[in-house]
XYZ file of C-alpha atoms in Angstrom:
240
model
C -9.460 22.458 -6.004
C -7.234 21.711 -3.024
C -10.136 19.629 -1.688
C -10.065 17.474 -4.839
C -6.333 16.975 -4.389
C -6.896 15.793 -0.833
C -9.660 13.444 -1.968
C -7.300 12.034 -4.594
C -4.670 11.565 -1.922
C -7.161 9.797 0.347
C -8.181 7.471 -2.493
C -4.523 6.630 -3.065
C -3.995 5.956 0.645
C -6.924 3.532 0.415
C -5.208 1.769 -2.494
C -7.550 2.976 -5.233
C -4.851 4.438 -7.456
C -6.870 4.508 -10.660
C -9.622 6.508 -8.979
C -7.024 8.793 -7.428
C -5.480 9.514 -10.825
C -8.909 10.062 -12.395
C -9.721 12.672 -9.755
C -6.358 14.349 -10.298
C -7.014 14.661 -14.036
C -10.123 16.718 -13.239
C -7.983 19.383 -11.546
C -7.316 21.471 -14.623
C -7.130 25.023 -13.301
C -4.871 24.602 -10.255
C -1.442 23.193 -11.201
C -0.155 23.278 -7.623
C -3.045 21.180 -6.289
C -2.670 18.795 -9.230
C 1.049 18.403 -8.529
C 0.397 17.852 -4.815
C -2.111 15.138 -5.633
C 0.341 13.372 -7.938
C 3.025 13.593 -5.272
C 0.738 11.989 -2.679
C -0.356 9.269 -5.119
C 3.241 8.426 -6.023
C 4.233 8.059 -2.389
C 1.147 5.985 -1.561
C 1.836 3.693 -4.519
C 5.415 3.202 -3.346
C 4.253 2.371 0.181
C 1.882 -0.190 -1.322
C 4.814 -1.781 -3.136
C 3.769 -0.621 -6.601
C 7.132 0.909 -7.436
C 6.546 0.997 -11.178
C 3.397 3.073 -10.783
C 5.089 5.331 -8.254
C 7.995 5.991 -10.605
C 5.746 6.525 -13.610
C 3.673 9.127 -11.761
C 6.725 10.935 -10.384
C 8.410 11.017 -13.785
C 5.280 12.418 -15.436
C 5.173 15.427 -13.119
C 6.050 18.799 -14.656
C 6.338 20.808 -11.433
C 10.057 20.425 -10.675
C 9.737 21.486 -7.052
C 7.147 18.852 -6.197
C 8.667 16.298 -8.571
C 11.896 16.432 -6.554
C 9.885 15.799 -3.387
C 7.961 12.935 -4.997
C 11.123 11.254 -6.299
C 12.863 11.695 -2.945
C 9.951 10.264 -0.987
C 9.544 7.346 -3.355
C 13.297 6.730 -3.127
C 13.073 6.645 0.664
C 10.238 4.123 0.631
C 11.980 2.002 -2.005
C 15.201 2.027 0.017
C 13.399 0.852 3.146
C 11.977 -2.006 1.063
C 15.515 -3.113 0.204
C 15.559 -1.974 -3.429
C 18.890 -0.168 -3.101
C 19.667 0.075 -6.814
C 16.327 1.615 -7.671
C 16.548 3.939 -4.676
C 19.969 5.223 -5.753
C 18.729 5.895 -9.277
C 15.724 7.838 -7.975
C 17.949 9.765 -5.591
C 20.231 10.685 -8.489
C 17.232 12.037 -10.394
C 15.897 13.979 -7.409
C 19.313 15.449 -6.632
C 19.807 16.507 -10.255
C 16.471 18.331 -10.223
C 17.292 20.002 -6.901
C 20.726 21.154 -8.012
C 19.671 22.417 -11.434
C 16.433 24.016 -10.266
C 15.620 27.518 -11.442
C 13.206 28.013 -8.540
C 12.789 31.704 -7.870
C 12.975 31.348 -4.088
C 16.168 30.035 -2.510
C 14.105 28.647 0.385
C 12.388 26.265 -2.030
C 15.748 25.121 -3.338
C 16.850 24.473 0.244
C 13.714 22.388 0.781
C 14.495 20.335 -2.317
C 18.015 19.603 -1.106
C 16.726 18.695 2.358
C 14.183 16.245 0.895
C 16.944 14.503 -1.054
C 19.201 14.402 1.999
C 16.434 12.842 4.099
C 15.865 10.176 1.466
C 19.610 9.610 1.148
C 19.830 8.956 4.879
C 17.007 6.419 4.621
C 18.865 4.745 1.758
C 21.994 4.448 3.892
C 23.851 6.986 1.759
C 25.099 9.031 4.698
C 27.926 10.593 2.704
C 25.561 11.908 0.074
C 23.136 13.153 2.733
C 25.884 15.011 4.607
C 27.224 16.598 1.421
C 23.781 17.768 0.367
C 23.041 19.185 3.826
C 26.311 21.136 3.660
C 25.111 22.713 0.424
C 21.629 23.309 1.831
C 23.056 25.112 4.856
C 25.294 27.308 2.702
C 22.361 28.186 0.454
C 20.115 28.939 3.435
C 22.599 31.486 4.772
C 22.422 33.411 1.474
C 18.685 34.079 1.774
C 18.040 37.779 2.313
C 14.522 37.592 3.742
C 14.786 37.087 7.519
C 11.753 34.826 7.935
C 12.600 32.685 4.900
C 16.230 32.336 6.007
C 15.132 31.311 9.509
C 12.685 28.771 8.120
C 15.297 27.283 5.795
C 17.937 27.038 8.528
C 15.421 25.439 10.881
C 14.617 22.828 8.224
C 18.309 22.051 7.779
C 18.861 21.866 11.538
C 15.927 19.477 11.984
C 17.261 17.139 9.307
C 20.801 17.285 10.684
C 19.419 16.399 14.135
C 17.589 13.403 12.691
C 20.870 12.270 11.140
C 22.443 12.177 14.611
C 24.876 15.083 14.245
C 23.559 16.882 17.331
C 26.438 19.326 17.802
C 26.040 20.613 14.267
C 22.244 20.759 14.539
C 22.493 22.844 17.705
C 25.044 25.154 16.099
C 22.780 25.723 13.083
C 19.762 26.321 15.324
C 21.621 29.045 17.203
C 22.436 30.854 13.944
C 18.712 31.652 13.747
C 18.985 34.866 15.732
C 16.169 37.153 14.597
C 13.252 34.719 14.340
C 13.069 32.912 17.655
C 9.998 30.849 16.777
C 12.054 29.071 14.113
C 14.992 28.672 16.489
C 12.588 27.065 18.970
C 11.306 24.769 16.213
C 14.846 23.654 15.352
C 15.799 23.123 18.997
C 12.643 21.099 19.690
C 13.534 18.814 16.763
C 17.014 18.447 18.267
C 15.552 17.588 21.670
C 13.253 14.993 20.109
C 16.180 13.195 18.509
C 18.822 13.446 21.239
C 19.524 11.544 24.439
C 18.483 12.587 27.942
C 21.403 14.808 29.096
C 21.418 16.913 25.929
C 17.629 16.850 25.772
C 17.338 18.585 29.160
C 19.856 21.207 28.107
C 18.046 21.873 24.823
C 14.602 22.039 26.462
C 16.016 24.632 28.865
C 17.291 26.615 25.871
C 13.832 26.547 24.281
C 12.162 27.767 27.475
C 14.501 30.780 27.547
C 13.067 31.918 24.207
C 9.955 34.053 23.885
C 8.272 31.730 21.381
C 8.255 28.370 23.160
C 4.437 28.301 23.630
C 3.546 26.443 20.389
C 5.935 23.664 21.440
C 4.699 23.201 25.007
C 3.029 19.817 24.323
C 6.194 18.382 22.801
C 8.351 19.919 25.520
C 6.159 18.338 28.198
C 6.490 14.955 26.518
C 10.269 15.321 26.354
C 10.670 16.726 29.866
C 7.694 15.996 32.161
C 8.857 18.646 34.642
C 8.315 21.385 32.042
C 4.820 22.497 33.213
C 6.020 22.888 36.807
C 9.020 24.943 35.657
C 6.778 27.165 33.538
C 4.275 27.629 36.382
C 7.070 28.579 38.786
C 8.397 31.200 36.372
C 4.940 32.616 35.692
C 4.249 32.827 39.427
C 7.521 34.654 39.997
C 6.511 37.414 37.577
C 2.923 37.593 38.846
C 1.245 35.955 35.837
C -0.015 32.840 37.652
């Protein structure tokens, strides 16, 4: 049924919202795929300027986790279109859902807060975004499962980096101590959003980790000398 959800999303991207909704209504035995489809349709409708449809779809969703994401994404699009009042109202709704969520996994609740913070930043509500990211970081640190905690902290660090608070983003990234692939992910996001002097420093930090390989394309784009540095190191240890 995930394929049907993707087809519905593609139809929405093409502007055929009625067809997209019809397809979604045929997904009766997979609530997650159905919710994903509705989320994609709502965002596509907002991007097309059909804010009423986007809101109606988001409000009709019963999956709180994905409803928060839909409302946040629609709010971000609406804000960029200059509809500040509507964006604030949607942000209020998304934040309420995120803060009152009974989601079983704390990592999902962190994601919900991050989505709202991202939309808040787009809406120019930097104070709200910063406050929500504070709460998201605190919640992330309470997660017991190592991988889930690392993933949540990396998500927070990425969003903080995009907001321009590079010192804080780097500090959060370095709190990911046991899962270095997620630390690398957070540091790469920091490098992508920072200026040249810090970027070089952060790229060097990533290359010191064991799990930089998945990021090599991005690292090369950020620092063109990266392949030569890697080759030199590999040659020194007899691997090239």
